[in-house]
Coordinates of C-alpha atoms in Angstrom, one line a residue:
A136 CA 0.0 0.0 0.0
M137 CA 2.8 2.4 0.9
L138 CA 4.7 1.6 -2.3
M139 CA 1.6 2.2 -4.4
S140 CA 1.1 5.5 -2.6
V141 CA 4.7 6.5 -3.5
V142 CA 4.3 5.4 -7.1
G143 CA 1.1 7.5 -7.3
D144 CA 3.1 10.6 -6.4
N145 CA 6.1 9.7 -8.6
K146 CA 6.2 11.7 -11.8
V147 CA 8.7 9.5 -13.6
T148 CA 6.7 6.2 -13.8
H149 CA 3.1 6.3 -15.0
E150 CA 0.7 5.5 -12.1
D151 CA -1.0 2.6 -13.8
T152 CA 2.3 1.1 -15.0
G153 CA 3.8 1.4 -11.5
I154 CA 0.8 -0.2 -9.8
G155 CA 0.7 -3.0 -12.4
M156 CA 4.4 -3.8 -11.7
L157 CA 3.9 -3.8 -8.0
L158 CA 0.9 -6.2 -8.3
V159 CA 2.8 -8.8 -10.4
A160 CA 5.9 -8.4 -8.3
A161 CA 3.8 -9.0 -5.1
M162 CA 2.1 -12.0 -6.7
A163 CA 5.5 -13.5 -7.7
L164 CA 6.9 -12.8 -4.2
G165 CA 3.9 -14.5 -2.7
G166 CA 4.4 -17.6 -4.9
L167 CA 8.0 -17.8 -3.8
L168 CA 7.1 -17.5 -0.1
V169 CA 4.4 -20.2 -0.4
E170 CA 6.9 -22.6 -1.9
L171 CA 9.6 -21.6 0.6
S172 CA 7.2 -22.3 3.5
R173 CA 6.3 -25.7 2.1
Q174 CA 10.0 -26.6 1.7
M175 CA 10.7 -25.5 5.3
A176 CA 7.8 -27.5 6.6
I177 CA 9.1 -30.6 4.8
A178 CA 12.6 -30.0 6.1
R179 CA 11.3 -29.9 9.7
G180 CA 9.3 -33.1 9.2
L181 CA 6.0 -31.2 9.3
A182 CA 3.0 -31.6 7.0
P183 CA 3.0 -28.8 4.4
S184 CA -0.1 -26.8 3.9
A185 CA -2.7 -28.4 1.7
R186 CA -4.0 -25.1 0.5
T187 CA -3.7 -24.8 -3.3
W188 CA -3.3 -21.8 -5.6
E189 CA -6.9 -22.2 -6.6
S190 CA -8.1 -21.7 -3.0
V191 CA -5.8 -18.6 -2.7
L192 CA -7.1 -17.1 -5.9
F193 CA -10.8 -17.9 -5.6
G194 CA -11.2 -18.9 -2.0
S195 CA -14.3 -20.8 -0.7
V196 CA -16.9 -18.6 1.0
M197 CA -19.0 -21.5 2.1
L198 CA -16.1 -23.1 4.0
S199 CA -15.2 -20.0 6.1
S200 CA -14.8 -20.5 9.8
D201 CA -16.5 -18.6 12.5
S202 CA -13.3 -16.9 13.5
E203 CA -12.6 -15.7 10.0
I204 CA -16.1 -14.3 9.7
A205 CA -15.8 -12.6 13.0
L206 CA -12.4 -11.1 12.1
A207 CA -13.9 -9.9 8.8
W208 CA -16.7 -8.1 10.6
I209 CA -14.2 -6.4 13.0
V210 CA -12.0 -5.3 10.1
A211 CA -14.9 -4.0 8.1
A212 CA -16.1 -2.0 11.1
G213 CA -12.6 -0.6 11.5
V214 CA -12.2 0.3 7.9
V215 CA -15.6 2.0 7.7
G216 CA -14.9 3.9 11.0
V217 CA -11.6 5.2 9.7
A218 CA -13.1 6.2 6.4
W219 CA -16.0 8.0 8.1
W220 CA -13.6 9.8 10.5
W221 CA -11.5 11.1 7.5
R222 CA -14.4 11.3 5.1
R223 CA -14.2 15.1 4.4
P224 CA -10.5 15.3 3.4
L225 CA -10.7 11.9 1.7
L226 CA -13.7 13.0 -0.4
F227 CA -12.1 16.4 -1.2
W228 CA -8.9 14.6 -2.3
T229 CA -10.7 12.0 -4.4
L230 CA -12.8 14.6 -6.2
D231 CA -10.0 17.2 -6.8
E232 CA -6.6 15.7 -6.2
Q233 CA -4.8 18.7 -7.8
S234 CA -6.5 21.4 -5.8
A235 CA -6.6 19.5 -2.4
P236 CA -3.2 20.7 -1.1
V237 CA -4.1 24.3 -1.8
Y238 CA -7.0 24.0 0.6
G239 CA -4.9 22.3 3.3
V240 CA -5.8 18.7 2.6
P241 CA -2.7 16.4 3.0
A242 CA -2.8 14.7 -0.4
R243 CA 0.0 12.3 0.3
R244 CA -1.5 11.3 3.6
M245 CA -4.9 10.7 2.1
R246 CA -3.4 8.6 -0.7
A247 CA -1.5 6.5 1.8
L248 CA -4.6 6.2 4.0
L249 CA -6.8 5.1 1.1
M250 CA -4.2 2.5 -0.1
T251 CA -3.8 1.2 3.4
L252 CA -7.6 0.8 3.9
L253 CA -7.8 -1.0 0.5
A254 CA -4.9 -3.3 1.4
V255 CA -6.4 -4.2 4.8
A256 CA -9.8 -4.9 3.1
V257 CA -8.3 -7.1 0.4
V258 CA -6.0 -9.1 2.8
T259 CA -9.0 -9.8 5.1
S260 CA -11.5 -10.6 2.4
M261 CA -9.2 -12.8 0.5
K262 CA -9.2 -15.2 3.4
L263 CA -13.0 -15.6 2.9
A264 CA -13.4 -15.1 -0.9
G265 CA -10.0 -15.3 -2.5
V266 CA -7.9 -12.7 -4.2
V267 CA -9.8 -12.5 -7.5
P268 CA -13.4 -12.3 -6.0
A269 CA -12.2 -9.8 -3.3
T270 CA -10.7 -7.6 -6.0
A271 CA -13.9 -7.9 -8.1
L272 CA -16.1 -6.9 -5.1
L273 CA -13.9 -3.8 -4.6
V274 CA -13.9 -2.7 -8.2
L275 CA -17.0 -3.9 -10.1
P276 CA -19.9 -2.7 -7.8
G277 CA -18.6 0.8 -7.9
A278 CA -18.1 0.6 -11.6
I279 CA -21.6 -0.7 -12.1
A280 CA -23.1 2.1 -9.9
L281 CA -21.2 4.8 -11.8
R282 CA -22.7 3.5 -15.0
L283 CA -26.2 4.0 -13.6
S284 CA -25.9 7.3 -11.7
N285 CA -23.8 10.4 -11.2
S286 CA -25.1 11.2 -7.7
L287 CA -22.6 10.3 -5.0
R288 CA -25.2 9.1 -2.5
T289 CA -27.0 7.1 -5.2
V290 CA -23.7 5.6 -6.4
L291 CA -22.8 4.5 -2.9
A292 CA -26.2 2.9 -2.3
L293 CA -26.2 1.2 -5.7
S294 CA -22.7 -0.1 -5.2
V295 CA -23.6 -1.8 -1.9
G296 CA -26.8 -3.1 -3.4
C297 CA -25.0 -4.5 -6.5
A298 CA -22.4 -6.2 -4.4
L299 CA -25.0 -7.9 -2.2
A300 CA -27.2 -8.9 -5.1
G301 CA -24.2 -10.3 -7.1
L302 CA -23.0 -12.2 -4.1
L303 CA -26.5 -13.7 -3.4
V304 CA -27.0 -14.7 -7.1
A305 CA -23.5 -16.2 -7.3
L306 CA -24.1 -18.3 -4.1
V307 CA -27.4 -19.6 -5.4
L308 CA -25.9 -20.5 -8.8
A309 CA -23.0 -22.2 -7.1
V310 CA -25.3 -24.3 -5.0
E311 CA -27.7 -25.1 -7.8
L312 CA -25.0 -25.8 -10.5
N313 CA -22.5 -27.4 -8.1
V314 CA -19.7 -25.0 -9.1
Q315 CA -17.2 -22.9 -7.3
P316 CA -18.7 -19.7 -5.8
G317 CA -15.6 -17.6 -6.4
P318 CA -15.4 -17.7 -10.2
T319 CA -19.2 -17.6 -10.3
L320 CA -19.2 -14.4 -8.4
V321 CA -16.7 -12.8 -10.7
L322 CA -18.6 -13.8 -13.8
V323 CA -22.0 -12.6 -12.3
M324 CA -20.5 -9.2 -11.4
T325 CA -18.9 -8.9 -14.8
L326 CA -22.3 -9.6 -16.5
M327 CA -23.9 -7.1 -14.2
Y328 CA -21.4 -4.5 -15.4
G329 CA -22.1 -5.4 -19.0
A330 CA -25.8 -5.0 -18.5
A331 CA -25.3 -1.6 -16.8
A332 CA -23.1 -0.5 -19.7
V333 CA -25.8 -1.4 -22.2
M334 CA -28.4 0.4 -20.1
K335 CA -26.2 3.5 -20.0
R336 CA -25.7 3.4 -23.7
R337 CA -29.4 3.0 -24.5
G338 CA -30.3 5.7 -22.1
G339 CA -27.8 8.1 -23.7

């Protein structure tokens, strides 16, 4: 999160390029650490983790433990609380990043705060849903809502509603079709975005 914040302020590397490099580098480092931990477990005579890359990428919402769910609620409350406490400077910075420092808003601090909150949310939710569904739930509901409305309050309400609706539909389809809920959720949210884009285009 801190590296992404620094990359965002760096004028040498394009922000999207820098974030893309950090993401693939982090994934590669994660792969090496997983393999290293397995080798260390075997060397010590311990059973290596049975968790596969598929479970890391797409998770298993239906197999989440009570402790993981409780931790997710606590983290969610903390993230929402921090975002609410800093809502005014965060909103000012997100709407007008260039002018924010002129009005006394600490732009770098707000960027670092937002990246940290996103990182905490992703790390926590990936334990429940996996990396790909967690990222989809962070990006796609907001993107769908922005296709349907320009009002901030409406967008916030729609994004929450779309996330809950997509999750519910995906879980029902996963049970009925006997498929993995993670990939199903990503596909459902993607189809919802496509439908919202079509509605936006037809509505002008």
